[in-house]
């Protein structure tokens, strides 16, 4: 063949390979987008059964876990090998005890790797159930096959009785954490006693690993509490018929984590603090110390908390100003919301506690960047100001992608708006030019009296009117309209299960665009009722708000604000087109 023919073949092959590569890249991108959207709609977000807080993906994980245990229990054994089945059940129970004891309800390992708190609790509970079932299989078969006499039988019966009491461990933990800890220690001691009476080296090693990991996890947590927990002083406290609210001043600055929560240790009678019992509390709002550097943004010494009142929080009502408490944390996942262009926070009732801190974090970062840019623009070209300009230019910026933040709060009772009036006013100050935040406070009944915050076009209170759709549908409609905007959209929800299910269903079933949905780790137990009484300790003028006027906004007002925000970021479309890509 001529050299030109070889060259023609080589050149044709090169173009063919380039075309094939382009086709494969196109196919991969389109297929990945399709598979991701399918995974999100069919597995990740939908619940298995309505009003049951377990998704299809979580169900699939549980089924896989149960299936692997079933295969490991029965694979390779004949139907007549009952003794081998009994020994395998015992071995699997000991193996499953290892992750169960390593992963307690306040597991620092889960927080370190970023496992959602709900998934961690779900796995912890189901691993415990599998341990109970496999332990009972071992005990029943051992009894049928005539157990060994003496201490082995006695220890086996005691372990079986202890494991049968495990389903009530959550109730016992709420009633008395000391009894819960004592039962956990007794379970380890009984299992160690029972196993070390046997001659199986494998069983001894496995149960020693389980007990050792549990001891290390407990020592690690107590060590973190001793060395890194923050001492604080109660500065304000008040409670009404449904919530307890208190402010604390910490001895050192705490780097707040958006959506983070603390474990609160109250003053103890024997020790300085009640280390065997703690209250998980969500940091509602922090007063930023300053905006002089990126490190200072998000640090605070004054922190506020609001907790739903129940029979388990009566000890909190005994707190008084000046008392010392201990804060361990913050815990919580980093949702990396700064990479999304559009953020929508939806909350119902006391669920506002689970989302407001995220909005504060985004607003503070944006405020810091804007202030640095404003200072640079205001500097005149004079020699004496060159040094200050160089200092400002050298300061790093957050440079978040977030363009707009919408907050929808559906109240269970009109009085709830006054719980966080101070925080909402502070949030307004972080967006002086009204370009970032929109806050809608939706009252269940017509509002009367002064608004809990300064109302504007972007911070409004709304009341229901005849013919107006439900607030849940209104929020879903807003999410659908935001789907037309360019960039990523993240929806964060917090509220009772029925509210979250409505938001989840609206995202999954009515939009053609994959929207990231995240449920806050704070899970309210139910709607908060109208307060029956108000008790205030050092609250100042907060309780002197008197209702004098009637103020309500219609659906037309809400639609106008939606259109005003949407016109700057998305093209005009018809009502039908707003539901399509």
XYZ file of C-alpha atoms in Angstrom:
581
model
C 0.000 0.000 0.000
C 1.051 3.522 -0.692
C 2.059 5.772 2.234
C -0.856 8.076 1.375
C -3.256 5.192 1.873
C -1.798 4.476 5.310
C -2.152 8.142 6.154
C -5.783 8.173 4.966
C -6.571 5.103 7.100
C -4.862 6.639 10.134
C -6.691 9.966 9.734
C -10.061 8.254 9.218
C -9.488 6.096 12.297
C -8.618 9.168 14.365
C -11.818 10.969 13.325
C -13.819 7.798 13.957
C -12.387 7.431 17.458
C -13.047 11.102 18.221
C -16.641 10.770 17.040
C -17.109 7.590 19.074
C -15.689 9.309 22.149
C -18.046 12.278 21.704
C -21.000 9.897 21.334
C -20.004 7.954 24.451
C -19.587 11.180 26.440
C -23.015 12.383 25.316
C -24.550 9.019 26.158
C -22.841 8.914 29.533
C -23.937 12.410 30.528
C -27.532 11.896 29.426
C -27.713 8.443 30.981
C -26.205 9.630 34.249
C -28.646 12.528 34.444
C -31.542 10.185 33.695
C -30.392 7.579 36.217
C -29.772 10.229 38.869
C -33.236 11.691 38.356
C -34.779 8.208 38.453
C -32.842 7.321 41.615
C -33.941 10.546 43.286
C -37.632 10.203 42.373
C -38.099 6.494 42.917
C -35.755 5.616 45.779
C -34.109 8.459 47.663
C -36.998 10.825 48.405
C -40.305 8.851 48.373
C -41.425 7.264 51.621
C -42.183 3.547 51.694
C -45.600 4.196 53.251
C -47.173 7.600 53.759
C -46.627 9.083 57.230
C -44.024 6.393 58.048
C -40.653 8.133 58.274
C -38.594 5.640 56.276
C -37.743 6.122 52.618
C -37.556 3.465 49.950
C -33.770 3.754 49.863
C -33.536 3.217 53.617
C -35.886 0.243 53.262
C -33.630 -1.173 50.552
C -30.606 -0.831 52.864
C -32.474 -2.632 55.659
C -33.624 -5.411 53.324
C -30.053 -5.857 52.101
C -28.785 -6.001 55.689
C -31.426 -8.542 56.730
C -30.802 -10.582 53.579
C -27.060 -10.766 54.224
C -27.701 -11.927 57.777
C -30.132 -14.577 56.536
C -27.631 -15.856 53.954
C -24.806 -15.916 56.499
C -27.068 -17.818 58.891
C -28.293 -20.540 56.534
C -25.869 -20.767 53.602
C -23.948 -24.033 53.450
C -25.854 -25.790 56.232
C -28.031 -28.841 55.820
C -31.559 -28.988 57.179
C -30.511 -31.472 59.880
C -27.491 -29.538 61.130
C -29.298 -27.809 63.991
C -26.185 -27.536 66.141
C -24.325 -25.692 63.374
C -27.321 -23.377 62.889
C -27.330 -22.639 66.625
C -23.600 -21.837 66.683
C -23.878 -19.578 63.630
C -26.738 -17.636 65.218
C -24.591 -17.042 68.295
C -21.598 -15.936 66.197
C -23.683 -13.551 64.068
C -25.275 -12.061 67.177
C -21.830 -11.297 68.606
C -20.642 -9.833 65.269
C -23.697 -7.541 65.073
C -23.155 -6.428 68.657
C -19.916 -4.722 67.534
C -21.522 -1.982 65.359
C -24.451 -1.714 67.783
C -22.215 -0.926 70.764
C -19.950 1.262 68.643
C -22.891 3.319 67.373
C -24.842 4.698 70.304
C -27.451 7.400 69.946
C -24.794 10.100 70.461
C -22.159 8.486 68.279
C -19.272 10.838 67.366
C -18.212 8.471 64.558
C -21.507 9.002 62.709
C -21.081 12.766 63.027
C -17.496 12.502 61.776
C -18.371 10.600 58.577
C -21.523 12.665 57.948
C -24.182 9.962 58.359
C -27.644 11.535 58.751
C -28.903 11.308 62.305
C -32.176 9.665 61.232
C -30.363 6.933 59.268
C -27.956 6.349 62.140
C -30.807 5.901 64.624
C -32.654 3.631 62.196
C -29.635 1.355 61.723
C -28.896 1.343 65.447
C -32.429 0.191 66.264
C -32.581 -2.480 63.563
C -29.148 -3.877 64.365
C -30.352 -4.249 67.943
C -33.451 -6.107 66.752
C -31.345 -8.470 64.642
C -29.102 -9.138 67.650
C -32.162 -10.008 69.744
C -33.580 -12.342 67.076
C -30.295 -14.152 66.502
C -29.654 -14.392 70.223
C -33.117 -15.881 70.787
C -32.534 -18.396 67.963
C -29.314 -19.444 69.666
C -30.992 -19.686 73.086
C -34.049 -21.642 71.886
C -31.979 -24.136 69.904
C -29.541 -24.513 72.800
C -32.440 -25.333 75.127
C -33.900 -27.820 72.639
C -30.515 -29.498 72.214
C -30.066 -29.758 76.003
C -27.860 -26.918 77.304
C -24.663 -27.574 79.178
C -25.229 -27.708 82.944
C -23.854 -25.276 85.475
C -22.851 -21.641 85.098
C -23.045 -21.727 81.292
C -26.806 -22.334 81.431
C -27.340 -19.754 84.169
C -25.367 -17.083 82.301
C -27.210 -17.951 79.088
C -30.616 -17.483 80.722
C -29.511 -14.136 82.176
C -28.238 -12.920 78.794
C -31.511 -14.016 77.175
C -33.544 -12.146 79.807
C -31.418 -9.026 79.309
C -31.808 -9.104 75.538
C -35.578 -9.527 75.850
C -35.682 -6.254 77.801
C -33.847 -4.378 75.008
C -37.043 -3.203 73.192
C -37.839 -1.116 76.274
C -34.344 0.424 76.395
C -35.487 3.651 74.695
C -38.257 4.150 77.240
C -35.864 3.367 80.081
C -33.334 5.802 78.657
C -35.898 8.614 78.720
C -37.100 7.772 82.224
C -33.667 7.222 83.801
C -30.403 7.472 81.833
C -28.548 5.950 84.787
C -30.624 2.766 84.631
C -30.147 2.660 80.857
C -26.352 2.903 81.285
C -26.411 0.255 84.026
C -28.384 -2.125 81.779
C -25.954 -1.543 78.886
C -22.991 -2.348 81.145
C -24.798 -5.398 82.554
C -25.409 -6.700 79.027
C -21.693 -6.517 78.204
C -20.718 -8.131 81.516
C -23.238 -10.971 81.111
C -22.189 -11.665 77.514
C -18.513 -11.664 78.511
C -19.268 -14.017 81.389
C -21.297 -16.368 79.192
C -18.753 -16.439 76.342
C -15.654 -16.861 78.489
C -17.198 -19.930 80.111
C -17.053 -21.538 76.660
C -13.976 -22.885 74.938
C -14.493 -20.996 71.644
C -11.571 -18.642 71.021
C -13.430 -16.958 68.128
C -16.373 -16.049 70.339
C -14.080 -14.700 73.046
C -12.216 -12.492 70.582
C -15.399 -11.117 69.003
C -17.128 -10.299 72.280
C -13.904 -8.748 73.620
C -13.755 -6.501 70.541
C -17.396 -5.483 71.025
C -16.913 -4.671 74.694
C -13.626 -2.875 74.042
C -15.103 -0.710 71.290
C -18.030 0.232 73.521
C -15.659 1.222 76.319
C -13.524 3.243 73.886
C -16.601 5.013 72.453
C -17.823 5.921 75.956
C -14.366 7.074 77.054
C -13.980 9.091 73.867
C -17.279 10.885 74.412
C -16.562 11.582 78.087
C -13.085 12.768 77.151
C -14.552 15.137 74.554
C -16.995 16.429 77.162
C -14.253 16.923 79.749
C -11.744 18.662 77.464
C -13.892 20.374 74.803
C -17.323 21.014 76.308
C -18.147 24.677 76.831
C -19.239 26.118 80.154
C -22.031 28.651 79.944
C -24.146 30.850 82.194
C -27.909 31.192 81.850
C -28.653 34.853 81.086
C -32.393 34.749 80.258
C -35.094 32.097 80.580
C -38.837 32.048 80.047
C -41.506 29.483 79.272
C -45.140 29.371 78.290
C -47.635 26.570 77.781
C -45.720 24.939 74.931
C -42.024 25.919 74.878
C -39.085 26.788 77.084
C -36.705 29.472 75.827
C -33.385 30.409 77.378
C -30.220 32.295 76.438
C -26.729 31.390 77.606
C -23.417 33.217 77.605
C -20.421 30.940 77.052
C -16.987 31.372 78.592
C -15.282 31.070 75.201
C -16.321 31.617 71.618
C -18.137 28.699 70.011
C -17.822 28.090 66.288
C -21.457 27.522 65.411
C -22.398 24.932 62.818
C -25.477 25.747 60.698
C -28.301 23.506 61.867
C -26.076 22.135 64.621
C -27.271 20.898 67.959
C -25.734 20.612 71.420
C -26.073 18.268 74.355
C -27.014 20.337 77.392
C -25.898 19.144 80.843
C -27.702 20.731 83.777
C -26.236 21.388 87.240
C -25.988 18.173 89.264
C -26.502 17.363 92.909
C -23.453 15.104 93.410
C -21.157 16.253 90.626
C -20.922 19.761 89.226
C -23.013 18.703 86.218
C -25.506 15.910 85.631
C -23.264 13.890 83.294
C -25.593 10.877 83.028
C -28.467 12.883 81.535
C -28.399 15.463 78.767
C -30.900 17.352 76.623
C -30.336 17.666 72.844
C -30.972 21.330 72.014
C -30.871 23.168 68.682
C -28.965 26.446 68.515
C -31.627 28.854 67.306
C -29.534 31.952 66.734
C -26.143 33.371 67.639
C -25.086 36.954 67.938
C -22.007 37.293 65.703
C -19.086 38.833 67.564
C -17.692 40.726 64.588
C -17.055 40.515 60.863
C -13.363 41.363 60.895
C -12.257 38.028 59.437
C -13.623 34.844 57.915
C -12.735 32.974 61.094
C -14.892 35.302 63.191
C -18.004 34.771 61.052
C -20.151 32.174 62.790
C -18.435 32.414 66.179
C -20.514 33.473 69.146
C -20.701 33.656 72.913
C -24.427 34.410 73.200
C -26.614 31.493 72.097
C -30.388 31.033 72.263
C -32.404 27.827 72.543
C -36.102 26.944 72.369
C -37.345 23.517 73.492
C -40.828 22.021 73.367
C -42.241 21.517 76.828
C -42.995 17.969 77.960
C -42.821 15.853 81.093
C -39.161 15.180 80.281
C -38.210 18.880 80.313
C -39.481 19.764 83.783
C -35.939 19.994 85.085
C -35.264 22.766 82.568
C -38.001 24.855 84.178
C -35.976 24.811 87.396
C -33.134 26.721 85.750
C -32.577 30.293 86.882
C -30.472 33.210 85.768
C -26.838 32.889 86.741
C -26.771 29.098 86.899
C -23.946 27.225 85.166
C -24.631 24.672 82.417
C -22.403 22.635 80.109
C -22.721 22.536 76.308
C -21.213 19.653 74.334
C -21.107 20.224 70.594
C -22.066 21.401 68.122
C -22.958 18.231 66.251
C -24.583 18.028 62.838
C -23.895 17.578 59.140
C -22.448 20.154 56.782
C -25.047 20.347 53.998
C -22.786 22.564 51.841
C -25.642 24.867 50.928
C -23.268 27.554 49.689
C -22.918 25.681 46.379
C -26.631 26.056 45.525
C -27.876 29.149 43.720
C -31.420 28.944 45.149
C -32.295 27.919 48.708
C -35.841 27.316 49.931
C -36.424 26.710 53.646
C -39.824 25.310 54.627
C -40.891 24.933 58.245
C -44.049 24.361 60.207
C -44.541 25.336 63.831
C -41.489 24.834 65.985
C -39.730 23.366 62.941
C -38.423 26.886 62.258
C -35.655 26.021 64.733
C -34.272 23.458 62.316
C -33.897 25.795 59.316
C -33.421 29.341 60.598
C -29.772 28.778 61.495
C -28.959 27.780 57.902
C -30.421 31.050 56.651
C -28.402 32.986 59.238
C -25.183 31.322 58.126
C -25.754 32.123 54.443
C -26.807 35.700 55.228
C -23.790 36.321 57.471
C -21.353 35.033 54.849
C -22.988 37.186 52.185
C -22.986 40.208 54.489
C -19.268 39.743 55.172
C -18.417 39.573 51.450
C -20.585 42.583 50.612
C -19.032 44.649 53.365
C -15.497 43.958 52.129
C -16.542 44.875 48.580
C -18.261 48.083 49.771
C -15.168 49.119 51.710
C -13.005 48.587 48.623
C -15.311 50.743 46.499
C -15.437 53.535 49.083
C -11.654 53.907 49.322
C -10.417 56.956 47.421
C -7.251 56.870 45.367
C -5.028 58.539 47.942
C -1.567 57.439 48.978
C -2.494 57.300 52.655
C -5.257 54.793 51.913
C -3.170 52.424 49.810
C -2.199 50.405 52.882
C -5.819 49.939 53.963
C -6.774 48.972 50.410
C -4.009 46.376 50.312
C -5.270 44.927 53.599
C -8.822 44.675 52.273
C -7.687 43.129 48.981
C -5.708 40.513 50.910
C -8.770 39.410 52.904
C -10.328 36.207 51.539
C -14.019 36.061 50.654
C -16.537 33.249 50.907
C -17.787 33.790 47.334
C -20.908 31.645 47.818
C -23.032 30.758 44.817
C -26.305 31.558 46.623
C -28.381 34.233 44.880
C -31.672 34.019 46.747
C -33.002 32.515 49.959
C -36.729 31.990 50.548
C -38.067 31.069 53.997
C -41.634 29.786 54.396
C -42.872 29.431 57.957
C -46.364 28.005 58.555
C -47.369 28.674 62.147
C -49.421 26.327 64.330
C -50.509 29.309 66.405
C -50.222 33.069 65.857
C -48.269 33.518 69.095
C -45.370 31.455 67.756
C -44.172 34.408 65.682
C -43.129 36.221 68.851
C -40.841 33.362 69.931
C -38.186 34.389 67.422
C -39.060 38.049 66.814
C -35.578 39.146 67.893
C -33.939 36.666 65.532
C -36.050 37.684 62.532
C -35.218 41.348 63.060
C -31.526 40.456 63.217
C -31.908 38.473 59.992
C -33.365 41.539 58.286
C -30.305 43.587 59.256
C -28.061 41.119 57.421
C -29.819 41.925 54.130
C -30.102 45.734 54.148
C -30.456 45.997 50.361
C -33.232 43.374 50.245
C -31.655 41.321 47.465
C -31.073 37.981 49.176
C -33.813 37.081 51.663
C -37.564 36.607 51.481
C -39.365 35.617 54.684
C -43.052 34.681 54.767
C -44.756 34.121 58.093
C -48.086 32.339 57.477
C -50.613 32.610 60.306
C -53.305 29.952 60.814
C -55.897 32.569 61.814
C -56.321 36.260 60.880
C -53.568 38.239 62.520
C -54.472 40.977 64.969
C -52.044 43.359 66.554
C -48.582 44.511 65.687
C -46.377 42.294 63.581
C -43.538 40.525 65.441
C -40.992 42.059 63.060
C -40.614 44.989 60.658
C -42.761 44.156 57.652
C -41.549 45.002 54.156
C -42.001 43.686 50.632
C -39.689 40.773 51.437
C -40.599 40.152 55.099
C -44.354 39.682 55.357
C -47.026 38.150 57.558
C -49.901 36.403 55.754
C -53.299 35.361 57.015
C -55.833 32.975 55.436
C -58.790 34.253 53.438
C -61.825 32.548 51.880
C -60.945 30.698 48.673
C -57.245 30.777 49.423
C -55.391 27.443 48.888
C -53.714 25.763 51.813
C -50.289 26.975 52.800
C -48.758 23.589 51.931
C -49.981 23.912 48.335
C -48.750 27.495 48.232
C -45.256 26.440 49.282
C -45.227 23.640 46.696
C -46.289 26.127 44.016
C -43.419 28.399 44.968
C -40.951 25.496 44.702
C -42.328 24.666 41.275
C -41.907 28.252 40.108
C -38.366 28.382 41.444
C -37.544 25.304 39.350
C -37.518 27.613 36.310
C -34.594 29.570 37.744
C -31.107 28.701 36.510
C -28.734 26.912 38.856
C -29.108 24.366 41.605
C -32.091 24.372 43.953
C -31.982 22.960 47.468
C -35.108 22.606 49.609
C -34.695 22.112 53.355
C -37.765 21.057 55.325
C -38.497 20.806 59.030
C -41.825 20.085 60.658
C -44.236 17.349 61.600
C -44.257 14.237 59.418
C -47.471 15.136 57.523
C -46.036 18.504 56.475
C -42.722 16.993 55.362
C -44.540 14.305 53.386
C -46.558 16.972 51.529
C -43.381 18.870 50.614
C -41.618 15.654 49.649
C -44.520 14.526 47.460
C -44.724 17.944 45.823
C -41.039 17.819 44.882
C -41.103 14.222 43.652
C -44.400 14.211 41.773
C -44.889 17.615 40.186
C -41.574 18.791 38.764
C -39.450 17.500 35.921
C -36.269 18.894 37.396
C -34.149 17.118 39.995
C -34.279 19.267 43.131
C -32.183 18.429 46.145
C -34.358 17.853 49.198
C -32.944 17.653 52.711
C -34.888 17.067 55.900
C -33.485 18.795 58.952
C -32.005 16.593 61.673
C -34.285 18.346 64.154
C -37.612 16.476 64.079
C -40.555 18.162 65.867
C -42.900 15.718 67.569
C -46.133 17.503 66.637
C -47.990 20.823 66.428
C -47.538 23.291 69.273
C -50.755 24.384 70.924
C -51.764 27.842 72.024
C -49.900 28.835 75.215
C -51.888 28.592 78.431
C -49.634 30.764 80.571
C -46.435 32.752 80.362
C -43.663 32.733 82.949
C -40.787 35.136 82.387
C -37.429 35.397 84.113
C -35.475 38.516 83.175
C -37.092 38.926 79.787
C -37.313 42.708 79.678
C -39.741 44.234 77.178
C -40.279 41.117 75.066
C -43.621 40.301 76.697
C -45.011 43.835 76.495
C -46.162 43.489 72.873
C -49.864 44.360 72.674
C -52.074 43.499 69.703
C -54.009 46.517 68.400
C -54.501 46.227 64.661
C -55.665 43.724 62.084
C -53.138 42.887 59.400
C -53.453 40.180 56.781
C -52.227 39.592 53.263
C -53.959 37.774 50.477
C -52.778 35.260 47.915
C -52.479 38.088 45.386
C -49.839 39.749 47.586
C -47.855 36.511 47.783
C -48.075 35.978 44.032
C -46.860 39.524 43.456
C -43.755 38.937 45.553
C -43.146 35.616 43.766
C -43.358 37.341 40.408
C -41.091 40.155 41.572
C -38.365 37.711 42.652
C -38.818 35.393 39.690
C -38.637 38.101 37.023
C -34.999 38.858 37.779
C -33.782 35.271 37.467
C -36.042 33.403 35.071
C -37.892 34.078 31.825
C -41.609 34.720 31.772
C -43.696 31.599 31.271
C -47.349 30.732 31.389
C -49.007 28.956 34.313
C -48.831 25.599 32.525
C -45.198 26.080 31.519
C -44.118 26.686 35.118
C -44.547 22.952 35.840
C -42.181 21.831 33.055
C -38.451 21.981 32.545
